[in-house]
XYZ file of C-alpha atoms in Angstrom:
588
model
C 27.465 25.944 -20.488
C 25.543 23.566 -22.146
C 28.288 21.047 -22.292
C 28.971 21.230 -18.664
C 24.994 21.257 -17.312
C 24.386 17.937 -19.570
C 27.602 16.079 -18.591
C 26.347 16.290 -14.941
C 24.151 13.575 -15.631
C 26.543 11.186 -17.380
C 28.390 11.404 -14.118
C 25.600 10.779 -11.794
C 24.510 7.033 -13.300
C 22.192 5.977 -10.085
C 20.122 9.723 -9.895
C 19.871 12.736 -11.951
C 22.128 15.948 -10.739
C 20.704 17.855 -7.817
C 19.509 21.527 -8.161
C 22.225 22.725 -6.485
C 24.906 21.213 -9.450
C 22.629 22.617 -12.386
C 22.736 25.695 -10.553
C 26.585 25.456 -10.382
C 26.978 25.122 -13.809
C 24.221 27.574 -15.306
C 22.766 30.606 -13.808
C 19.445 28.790 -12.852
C 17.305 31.338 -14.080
C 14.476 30.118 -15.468
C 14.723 26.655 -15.223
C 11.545 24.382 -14.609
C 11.872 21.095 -12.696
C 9.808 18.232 -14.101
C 12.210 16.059 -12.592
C 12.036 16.068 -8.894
C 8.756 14.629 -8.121
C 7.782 17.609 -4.944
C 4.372 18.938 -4.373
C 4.296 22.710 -6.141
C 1.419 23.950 -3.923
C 2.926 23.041 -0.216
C 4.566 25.488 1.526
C 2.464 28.450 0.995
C 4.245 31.566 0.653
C 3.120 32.162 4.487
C 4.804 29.186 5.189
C 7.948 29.976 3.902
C 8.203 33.445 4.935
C 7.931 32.239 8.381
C 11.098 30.307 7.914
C 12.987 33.107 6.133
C 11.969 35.162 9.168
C 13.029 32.184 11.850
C 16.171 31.424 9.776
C 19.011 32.475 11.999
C 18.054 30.604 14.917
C 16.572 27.527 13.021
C 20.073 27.128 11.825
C 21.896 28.333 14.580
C 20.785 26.039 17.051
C 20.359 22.461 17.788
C 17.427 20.628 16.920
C 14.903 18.987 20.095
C 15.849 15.025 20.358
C 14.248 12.974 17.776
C 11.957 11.437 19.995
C 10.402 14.977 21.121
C 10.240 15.621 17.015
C 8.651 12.429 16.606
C 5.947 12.545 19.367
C 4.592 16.173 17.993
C 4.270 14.204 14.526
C 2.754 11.216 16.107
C 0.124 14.117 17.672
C -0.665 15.776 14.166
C -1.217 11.642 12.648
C -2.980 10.596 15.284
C -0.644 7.739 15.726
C 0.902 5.971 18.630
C 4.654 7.250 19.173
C 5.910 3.759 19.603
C 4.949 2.588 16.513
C 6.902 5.301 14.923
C 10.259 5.883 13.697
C 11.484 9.069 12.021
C 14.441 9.290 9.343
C 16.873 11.423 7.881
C 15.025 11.068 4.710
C 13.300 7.578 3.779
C 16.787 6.442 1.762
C 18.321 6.476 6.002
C 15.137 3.946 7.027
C 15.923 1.882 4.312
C 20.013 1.373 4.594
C 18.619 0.711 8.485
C 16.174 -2.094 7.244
C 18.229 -3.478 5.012
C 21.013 -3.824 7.617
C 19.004 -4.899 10.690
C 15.947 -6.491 8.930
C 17.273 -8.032 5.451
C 19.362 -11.358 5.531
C 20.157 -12.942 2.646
C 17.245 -11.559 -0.150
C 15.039 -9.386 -1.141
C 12.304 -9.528 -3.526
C 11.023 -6.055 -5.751
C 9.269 -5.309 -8.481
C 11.020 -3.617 -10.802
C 11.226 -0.720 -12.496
C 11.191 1.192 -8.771
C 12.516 3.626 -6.776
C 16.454 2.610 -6.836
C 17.531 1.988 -3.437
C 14.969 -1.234 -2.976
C 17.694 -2.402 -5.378
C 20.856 -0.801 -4.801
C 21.030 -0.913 -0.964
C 20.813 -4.793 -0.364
C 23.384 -5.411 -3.595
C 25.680 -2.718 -1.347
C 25.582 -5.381 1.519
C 25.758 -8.339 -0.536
C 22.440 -9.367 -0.300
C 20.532 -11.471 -3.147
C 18.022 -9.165 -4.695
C 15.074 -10.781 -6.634
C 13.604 -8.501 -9.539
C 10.517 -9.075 -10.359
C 10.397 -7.661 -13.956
C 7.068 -5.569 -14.137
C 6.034 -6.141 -18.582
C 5.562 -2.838 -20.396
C 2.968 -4.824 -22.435
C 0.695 -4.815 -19.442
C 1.224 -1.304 -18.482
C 3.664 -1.883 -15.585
C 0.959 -3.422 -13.461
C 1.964 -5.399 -10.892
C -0.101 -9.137 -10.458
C 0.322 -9.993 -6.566
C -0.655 -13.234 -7.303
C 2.532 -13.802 -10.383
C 4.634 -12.032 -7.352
C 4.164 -14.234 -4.484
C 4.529 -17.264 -6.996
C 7.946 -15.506 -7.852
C 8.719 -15.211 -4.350
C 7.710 -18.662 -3.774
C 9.694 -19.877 -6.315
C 13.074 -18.277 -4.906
C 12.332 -18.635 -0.901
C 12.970 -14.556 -0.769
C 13.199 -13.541 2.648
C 11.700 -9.876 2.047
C 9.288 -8.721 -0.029
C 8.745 -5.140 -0.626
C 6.232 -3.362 -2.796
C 6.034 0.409 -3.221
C 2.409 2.077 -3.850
C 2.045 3.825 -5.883
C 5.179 2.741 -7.517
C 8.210 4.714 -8.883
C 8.141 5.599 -11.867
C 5.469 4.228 -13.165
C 2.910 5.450 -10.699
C 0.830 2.004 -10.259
C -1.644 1.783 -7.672
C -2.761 -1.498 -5.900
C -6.015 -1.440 -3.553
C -5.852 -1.620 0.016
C -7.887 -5.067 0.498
C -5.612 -6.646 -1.979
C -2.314 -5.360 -0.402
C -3.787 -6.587 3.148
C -4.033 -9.800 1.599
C -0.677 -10.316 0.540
C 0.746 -9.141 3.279
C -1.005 -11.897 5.348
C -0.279 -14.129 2.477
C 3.145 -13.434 3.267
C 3.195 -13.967 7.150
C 5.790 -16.551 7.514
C 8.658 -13.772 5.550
C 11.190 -12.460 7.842
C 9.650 -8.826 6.534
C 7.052 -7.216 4.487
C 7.888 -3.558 3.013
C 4.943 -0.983 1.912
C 6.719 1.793 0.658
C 3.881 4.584 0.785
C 5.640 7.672 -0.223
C 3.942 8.808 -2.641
C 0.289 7.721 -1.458
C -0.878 11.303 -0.425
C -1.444 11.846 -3.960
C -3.475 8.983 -4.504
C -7.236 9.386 -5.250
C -8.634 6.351 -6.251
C -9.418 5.579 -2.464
C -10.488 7.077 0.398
C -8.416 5.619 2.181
C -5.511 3.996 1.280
C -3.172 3.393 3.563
C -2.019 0.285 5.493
C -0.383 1.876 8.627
C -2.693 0.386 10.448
C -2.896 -3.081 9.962
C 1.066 -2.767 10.158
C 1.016 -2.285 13.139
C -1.396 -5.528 14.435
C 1.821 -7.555 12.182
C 4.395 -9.209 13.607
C 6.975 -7.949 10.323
C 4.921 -5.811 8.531
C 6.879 -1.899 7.729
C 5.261 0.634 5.970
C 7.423 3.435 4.677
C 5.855 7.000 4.494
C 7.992 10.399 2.977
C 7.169 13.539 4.308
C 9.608 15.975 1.881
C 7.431 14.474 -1.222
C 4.213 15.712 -0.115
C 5.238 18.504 2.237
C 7.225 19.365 -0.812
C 10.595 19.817 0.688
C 12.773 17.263 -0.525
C 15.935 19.791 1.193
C 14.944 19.235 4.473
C 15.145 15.219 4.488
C 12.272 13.850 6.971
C 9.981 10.665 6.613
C 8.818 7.705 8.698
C 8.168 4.314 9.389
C 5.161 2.992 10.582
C 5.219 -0.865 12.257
C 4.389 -2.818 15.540
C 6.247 -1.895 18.545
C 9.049 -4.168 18.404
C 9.817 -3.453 15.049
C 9.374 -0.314 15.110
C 11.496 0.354 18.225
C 14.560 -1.935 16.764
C 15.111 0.824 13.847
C 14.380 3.510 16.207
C 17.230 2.446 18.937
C 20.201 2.279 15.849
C 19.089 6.253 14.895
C 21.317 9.303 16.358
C 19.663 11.346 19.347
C 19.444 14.647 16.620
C 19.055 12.741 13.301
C 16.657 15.316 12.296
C 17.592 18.634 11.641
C 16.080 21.935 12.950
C 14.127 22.923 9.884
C 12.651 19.195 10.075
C 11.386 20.179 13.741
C 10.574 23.787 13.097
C 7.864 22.295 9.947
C 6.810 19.502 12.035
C 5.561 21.842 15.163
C 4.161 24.388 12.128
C 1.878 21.726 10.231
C -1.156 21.917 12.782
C -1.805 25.136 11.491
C -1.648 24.476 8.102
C -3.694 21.419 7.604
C -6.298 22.747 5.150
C -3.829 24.271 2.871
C -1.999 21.199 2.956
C -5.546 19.117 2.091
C -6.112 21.821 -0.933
C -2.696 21.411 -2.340
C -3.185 17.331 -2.829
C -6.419 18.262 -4.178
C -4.694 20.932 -6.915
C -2.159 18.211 -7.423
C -4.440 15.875 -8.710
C -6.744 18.030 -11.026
C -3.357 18.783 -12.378
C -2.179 15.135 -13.103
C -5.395 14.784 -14.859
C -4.694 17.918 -17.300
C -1.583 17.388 -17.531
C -1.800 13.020 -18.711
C -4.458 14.425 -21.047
C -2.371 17.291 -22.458
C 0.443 15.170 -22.934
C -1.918 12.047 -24.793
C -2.389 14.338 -27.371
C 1.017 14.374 -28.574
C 1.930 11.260 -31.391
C 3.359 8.544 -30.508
C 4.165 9.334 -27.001
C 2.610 7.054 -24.424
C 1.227 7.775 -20.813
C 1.227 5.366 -18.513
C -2.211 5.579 -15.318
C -0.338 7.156 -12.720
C -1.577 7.356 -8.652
C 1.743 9.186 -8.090
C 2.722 13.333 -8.315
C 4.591 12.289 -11.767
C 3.520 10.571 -15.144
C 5.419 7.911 -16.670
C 5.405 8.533 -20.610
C 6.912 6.814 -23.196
C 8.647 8.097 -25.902
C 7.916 7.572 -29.820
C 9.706 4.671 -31.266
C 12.943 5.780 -32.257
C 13.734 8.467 -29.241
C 16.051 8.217 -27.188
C 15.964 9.930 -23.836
C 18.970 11.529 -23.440
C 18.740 13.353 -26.299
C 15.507 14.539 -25.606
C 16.280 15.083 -22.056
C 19.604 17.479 -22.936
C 17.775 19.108 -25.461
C 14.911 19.969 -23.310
C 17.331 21.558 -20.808
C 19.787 23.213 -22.784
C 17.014 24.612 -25.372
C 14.124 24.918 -23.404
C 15.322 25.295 -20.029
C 13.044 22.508 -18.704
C 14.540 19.379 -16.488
C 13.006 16.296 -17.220
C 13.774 12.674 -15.543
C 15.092 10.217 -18.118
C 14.925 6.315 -16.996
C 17.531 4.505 -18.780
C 19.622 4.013 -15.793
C 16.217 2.360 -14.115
C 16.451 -1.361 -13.773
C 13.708 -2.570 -16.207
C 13.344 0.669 -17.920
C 15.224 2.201 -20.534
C 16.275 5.620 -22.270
C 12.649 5.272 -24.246
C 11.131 6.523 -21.008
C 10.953 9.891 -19.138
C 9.382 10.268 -15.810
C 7.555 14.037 -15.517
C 6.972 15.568 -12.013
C 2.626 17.156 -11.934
C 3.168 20.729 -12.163
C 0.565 23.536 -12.586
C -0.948 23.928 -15.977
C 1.228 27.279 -17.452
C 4.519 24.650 -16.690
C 2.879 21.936 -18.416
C 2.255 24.019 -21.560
C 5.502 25.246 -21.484
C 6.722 21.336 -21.234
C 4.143 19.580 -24.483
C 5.593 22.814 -26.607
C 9.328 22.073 -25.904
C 8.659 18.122 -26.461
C 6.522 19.063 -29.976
C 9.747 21.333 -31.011
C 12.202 18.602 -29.682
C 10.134 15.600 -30.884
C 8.883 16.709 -34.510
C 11.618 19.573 -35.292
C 12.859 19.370 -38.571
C 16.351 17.181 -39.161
C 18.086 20.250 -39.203
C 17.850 21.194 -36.240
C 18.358 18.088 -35.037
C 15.686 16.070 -34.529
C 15.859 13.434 -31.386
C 13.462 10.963 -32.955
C 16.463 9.450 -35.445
C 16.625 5.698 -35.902
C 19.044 4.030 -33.421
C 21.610 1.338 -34.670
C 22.321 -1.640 -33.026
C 24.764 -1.515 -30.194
C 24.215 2.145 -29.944
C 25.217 2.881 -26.603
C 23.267 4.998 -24.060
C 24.575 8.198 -21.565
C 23.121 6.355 -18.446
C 21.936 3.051 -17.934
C 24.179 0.069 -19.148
C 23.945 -2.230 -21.865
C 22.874 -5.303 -19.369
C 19.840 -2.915 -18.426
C 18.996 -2.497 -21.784
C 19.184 -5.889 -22.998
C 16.715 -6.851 -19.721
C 13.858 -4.442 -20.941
C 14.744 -5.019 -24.858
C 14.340 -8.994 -24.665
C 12.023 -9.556 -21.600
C 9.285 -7.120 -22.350
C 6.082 -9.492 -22.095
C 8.284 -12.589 -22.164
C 9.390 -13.211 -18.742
C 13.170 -13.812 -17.879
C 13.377 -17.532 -19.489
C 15.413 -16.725 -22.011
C 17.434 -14.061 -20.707
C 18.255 -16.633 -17.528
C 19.741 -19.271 -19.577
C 22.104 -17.262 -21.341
C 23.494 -15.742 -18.226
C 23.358 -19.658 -16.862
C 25.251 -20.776 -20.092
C 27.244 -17.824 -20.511
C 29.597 -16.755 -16.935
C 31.908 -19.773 -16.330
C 31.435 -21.968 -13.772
C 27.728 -21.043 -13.011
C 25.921 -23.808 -11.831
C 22.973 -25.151 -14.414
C 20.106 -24.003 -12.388
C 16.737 -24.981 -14.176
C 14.656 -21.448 -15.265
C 12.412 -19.989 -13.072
C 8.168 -19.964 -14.689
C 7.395 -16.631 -16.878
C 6.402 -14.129 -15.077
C 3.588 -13.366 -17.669
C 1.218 -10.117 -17.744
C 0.062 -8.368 -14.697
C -3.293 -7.062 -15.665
C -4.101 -3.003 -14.103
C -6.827 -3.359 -10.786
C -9.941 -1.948 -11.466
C -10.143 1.974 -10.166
C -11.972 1.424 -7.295
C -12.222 -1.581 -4.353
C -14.318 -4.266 -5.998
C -14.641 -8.196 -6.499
C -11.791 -9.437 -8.373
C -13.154 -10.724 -11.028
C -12.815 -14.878 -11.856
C -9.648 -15.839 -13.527
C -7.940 -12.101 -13.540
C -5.138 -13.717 -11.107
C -4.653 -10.274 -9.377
C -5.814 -10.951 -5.831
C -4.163 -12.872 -3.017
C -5.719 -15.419 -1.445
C -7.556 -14.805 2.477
C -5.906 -16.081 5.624
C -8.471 -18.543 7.256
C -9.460 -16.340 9.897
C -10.073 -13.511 7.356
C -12.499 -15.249 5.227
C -16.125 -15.673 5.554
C -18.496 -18.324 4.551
C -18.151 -21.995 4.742
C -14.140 -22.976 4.319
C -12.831 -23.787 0.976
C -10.129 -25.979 -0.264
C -7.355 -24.041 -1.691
C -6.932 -22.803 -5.155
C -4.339 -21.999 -7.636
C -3.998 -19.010 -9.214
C -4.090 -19.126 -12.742
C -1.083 -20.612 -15.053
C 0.833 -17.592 -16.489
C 0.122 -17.324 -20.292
C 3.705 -18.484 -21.875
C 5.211 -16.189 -24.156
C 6.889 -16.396 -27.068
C 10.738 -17.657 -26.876
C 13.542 -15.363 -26.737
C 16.336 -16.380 -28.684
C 19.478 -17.319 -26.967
C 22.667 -18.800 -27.613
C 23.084 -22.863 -27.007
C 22.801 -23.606 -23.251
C 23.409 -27.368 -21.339
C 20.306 -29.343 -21.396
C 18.185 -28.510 -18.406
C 15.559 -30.749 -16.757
C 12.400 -29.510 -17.790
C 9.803 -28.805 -14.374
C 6.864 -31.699 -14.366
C 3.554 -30.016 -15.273
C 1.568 -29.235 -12.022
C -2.050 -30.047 -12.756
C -4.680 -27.514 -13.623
C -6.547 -26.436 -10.686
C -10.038 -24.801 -10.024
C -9.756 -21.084 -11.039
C -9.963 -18.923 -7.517
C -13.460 -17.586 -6.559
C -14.578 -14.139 -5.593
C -13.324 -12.084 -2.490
C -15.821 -10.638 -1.305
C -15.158 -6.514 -1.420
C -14.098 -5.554 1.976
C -15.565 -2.279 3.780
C -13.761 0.593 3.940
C -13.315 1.822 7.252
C -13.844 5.457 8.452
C -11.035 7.306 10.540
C -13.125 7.697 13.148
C -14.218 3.959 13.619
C -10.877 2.460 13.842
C -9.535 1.883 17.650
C -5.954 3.316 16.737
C -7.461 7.121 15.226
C -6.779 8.794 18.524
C -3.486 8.665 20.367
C -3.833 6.159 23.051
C -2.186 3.300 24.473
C -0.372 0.531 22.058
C -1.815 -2.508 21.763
C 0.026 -5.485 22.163
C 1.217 -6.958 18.248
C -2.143 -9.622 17.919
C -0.888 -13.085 16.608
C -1.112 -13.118 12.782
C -3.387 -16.740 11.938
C -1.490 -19.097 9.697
C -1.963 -17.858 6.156
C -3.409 -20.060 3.153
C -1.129 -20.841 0.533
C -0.379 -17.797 -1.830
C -0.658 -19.622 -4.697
C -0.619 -23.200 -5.900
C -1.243 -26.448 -3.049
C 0.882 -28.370 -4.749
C 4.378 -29.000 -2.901
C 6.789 -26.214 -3.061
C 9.784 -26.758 -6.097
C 12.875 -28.264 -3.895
C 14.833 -25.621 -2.896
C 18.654 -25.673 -2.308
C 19.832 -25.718 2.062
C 21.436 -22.676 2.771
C 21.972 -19.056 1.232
C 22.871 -18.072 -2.260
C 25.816 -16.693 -3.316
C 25.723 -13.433 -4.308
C 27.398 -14.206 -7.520
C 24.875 -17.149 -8.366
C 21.232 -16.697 -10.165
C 18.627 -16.467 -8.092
C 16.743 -19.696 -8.874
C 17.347 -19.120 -12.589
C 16.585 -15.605 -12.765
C 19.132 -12.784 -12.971
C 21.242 -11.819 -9.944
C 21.135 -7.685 -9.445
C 24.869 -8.035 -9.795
C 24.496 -9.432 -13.338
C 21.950 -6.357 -14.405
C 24.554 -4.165 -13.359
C 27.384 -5.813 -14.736
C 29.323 -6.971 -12.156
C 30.413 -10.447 -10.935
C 28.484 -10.090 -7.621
C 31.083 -11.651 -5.356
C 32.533 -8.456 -4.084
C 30.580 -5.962 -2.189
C 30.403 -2.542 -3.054
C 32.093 0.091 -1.345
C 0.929 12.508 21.691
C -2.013 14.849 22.604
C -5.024 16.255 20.091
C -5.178 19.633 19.250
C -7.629 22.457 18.103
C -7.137 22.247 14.399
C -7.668 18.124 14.591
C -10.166 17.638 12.267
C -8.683 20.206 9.332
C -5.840 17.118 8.723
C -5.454 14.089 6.873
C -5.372 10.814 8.834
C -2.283 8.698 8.565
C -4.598 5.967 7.781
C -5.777 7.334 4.693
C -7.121 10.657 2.921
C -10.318 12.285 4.378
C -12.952 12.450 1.507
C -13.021 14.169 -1.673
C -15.327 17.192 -2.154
């Protein structure tokens, strides 16, 4: 049994098995998901006797249309039902933006959720990874991001908050600014899926100011925080005419009864819902503390319903993960088949407190158990090869890990045949974690975006450069064609202050009660996102897929893979019991 249960997952290289194959191969009983990152508290038992009571018709007969599904949603968020489009899961929204929306690149910060990557390279797009270092804690510097965009001319730029795995958390005034930063992109991506777990803002969302954007999407999951991941339901927020574009290419029924029967359920349940998020979070607290105490093993701040840990130097994830299952009957997420992660890292869904004991005593046993039993902590060779992931991802995290991609570029420049000598794109040096709550940035931390003129107050200013990225250290690489070295830009004025921005209330916004849409308002021309210098000259036309993207790595050459062939509304009584879509109500 334990054979078959652990060679699931060396056959499943993008995702871990579902519950459904474990259960296959292994009677199930007993098992403990730390894996599938699902709210434990949401249904309540109510809940889901209901639907074992309603079963036979839920599945017996068709679901209402999508757009009747969609308007009862749109009631419950208090959001207007053309600004809203309603998936088959948010993996279906994002093959539709990618097809409709993305046309030669995309730009993401990586490690993330998988499809930001995989779905463009499917199409043949140019994907632009933005290597997050594990030397700053996986925190992502908007500033080093829009230079890296720059840099490239990416079409789309996506960001996910709080990220996956990693759980990193970027404040609402400084994702505003970067999105207006980024006005003149064909799109802007705010993946939001897991924000109903954030708490270090009341309100966090950016559904809002989407929709007053001309290409502005923000991506919300409802199976995550409803937690039913079976079902498949999320949405899109954006203006109209986006919005409407990705609703027109979905079927009439693309949501299933059960999606319908909990959609037209919720208004009933909204304070159970609130107290779940609430458990949720006292739990990722206890749980990041708990597992602190073990040596050697490293947890990562985490916004998200998941911790990202790493493990002590010599572990290696598979091991641990296998072990953990087969002995201890506990499924954990390894991340060595993450782009810009490796098999030293495990992603672990929040669960309540008598799982998480169970969990730090089957990692002490599997972590510090004597050799005889097999210990998982052994010394690795070099070129020892990994279950999941693939050498190219390894050698991305092993040699770029607070160095950028300079030296990793030219090899893969020097190395295929017939690449073209493209010069190396800038470090992306250290992103630096936001502080916990909205605040100032403070002078030379290079985290913050710079206002849109119409944005900012006070007396205009010239514009500023965000600070040089500290260089690192070289990586060694094998002999390469002489490049042109880049001229020096001169050192410019470190960027002042933004001034903290107030949060606003549910209540105070115009959009917080269903109404009528208003018309997309013209976004003002943006300030530069980073330097005023002249942009680097860029070459006319798309890339290849098969070319480096501006002397970084193509997706195609993390995965191994030449990259020239494709791969295959009304309110109602219980109103004021529920979140907004804007953002959380307060903590008590």
């Amino acid at each position: 049994m334990a054979d078959n249960v652990t060679s699931l997952f060396r056959s499943n290289a993008a995702h871990s098995p579902s519950m459904a194959a474990l259960a296959r191969e292994s009677d199930g009983a007993g098992l403990v998901d730390f894996c599938i990152p699902c709210n434990p508290y949401f249904p309540t038992p109510a809940m889901f006797e209901d639907m074992a009571a309603r079963l036979r018709d839920i599945i017996t007969y068709y679901p209402s249309s999508a757009d009747t599904i969609t308007a009862e949603l749109c009631s419950l968020l208090r959001l207007p039902p053309q600004c809203v489009a309603m998936g088959n899961g948010s993996t279906e929204l994002i093959t539709w933006i990618d097809h409709l929306l993305v046309r030669e690149s995309l730009a993401v910060p990586v490690p993330t959720f998988g499809r930001w990557t995989d779905q463009p390279m499917e199409t043949g797009k140019r994907v632009d990874m933005f290597p997050l270092q594990e030397s700053g804690g996986f925190a992502l510097d908007l500033a080093q991001y829009a230079e890296f965009i720059r840099a490239r001319g990416t079409k789309v730029a996506v960001i996910c908050n709080p990220n996956n795995p990693d759980g990193g958390f970027l404040h609402k005034h400084a994702i505003v600014q970067f999105m207006d930063a980024m006005a003149d992109l064909d799109l802007v991506v705010i993946d939001e899926s897991f924000l109903e777990f954030a708490d270090a803002e009341v309100e966090p969302s950016v559904v809002q100011e989407a929709m007053l954007r001309p290409n502005v999407i923000v991506l919300r999951s409802l199976g995550k925080n409803f937690g039913l991941h079976g079902i498949r339901f999320g949405y899109l927020v954006a203006n109209p005419s986006l919005a409407g574009r990705i609703r027109s290419m979905l079927p009439k029924w693309n949501l299933n009864s059960f999606a319908e029967h909990v959609v037209f359920m919720l208004k009933e349940h909204g304070t159970e819902y609130q107290q779940s998020l609430h458990q949720v979070r006292r739990d990722r607290m206890d749980m990041s503390g708990q597992l602190s105490s073990l040596p050697g093993l490293t947890v990562y701040p985490s916004q998200g319903n998941f911790l990202f840990v790493r493990l002590p130097v010599g572990a290696e994830g598979t091991v641990v993960r296998d072990r953990m299952l087969t002995e201890h009957r506990l499924l954990v997420r390894e991340c060595g088949n993450k782009i810009g992660s490796s098999s030293r890292f495990l992603r672990l869904v929040v669960r309540p407190q008598v799982d998480v004991r169970r969990l730090v005593s089957g990692l002490e046993q599997v972590l510090y158990g004597t050799p005889r039993r097999g210990a998982s902590v052994p010394e690795q060779a070099t070129g020892t090869g990994y279950s999941s992931g693939t050498a190219a991802i390894d050698r991305l995290v092993s040699e770029t890990n607070g160095a950028g991609t300079q030296g990793l570029a030219a090899q893969a420049v020097g190395a295929g045949p017939g690449a073209p000598g493209l010069p190396a794109a800038p470090a992306a040096g250290i992103g630096m974690p936001l502080p916990a709550v909205p605040s100032p940035v403070p002078v030379g931390a290079g985290g913050g975006m710079p206002m849109p003129a119409a944005a900012s107050s006070g007396p205009p200013q010239m514009p500023q450069q965000a600070p040089q990225p500290v260089q690192p250290p070289p990586v060694p690489a094998p002999p390469v064609p002489q490049q042109p070295v880049p001229q020096q830009m001169p050192q410019q004025p470190v960027p002042q202050q933004i001034p903290q921005q107030t949060v606003r209330q549910p209540s105070q916004h115009p959009l917080a009660a269903p109404g009528p849409v208003p018309a997309p308002v013209p976004v003002p021309a943006p300030m530069p996102a980073v330097a005023s210098y002249p942009p680097p000259q860029m070459p006319t036309g798309p890339t290849p897929p098969g070319v480096p993207a501006r002397g970084g790595l193509t997706a195609a050459q993390v995965r191994g893979t030449d990259g020239l062939s494709q791969a295959p509304g009304t309110s109602w009584s219980g109103a004021q019991s529920w979140p907004e879509a804007a953002g959380m109500a307060p903590l008590g």
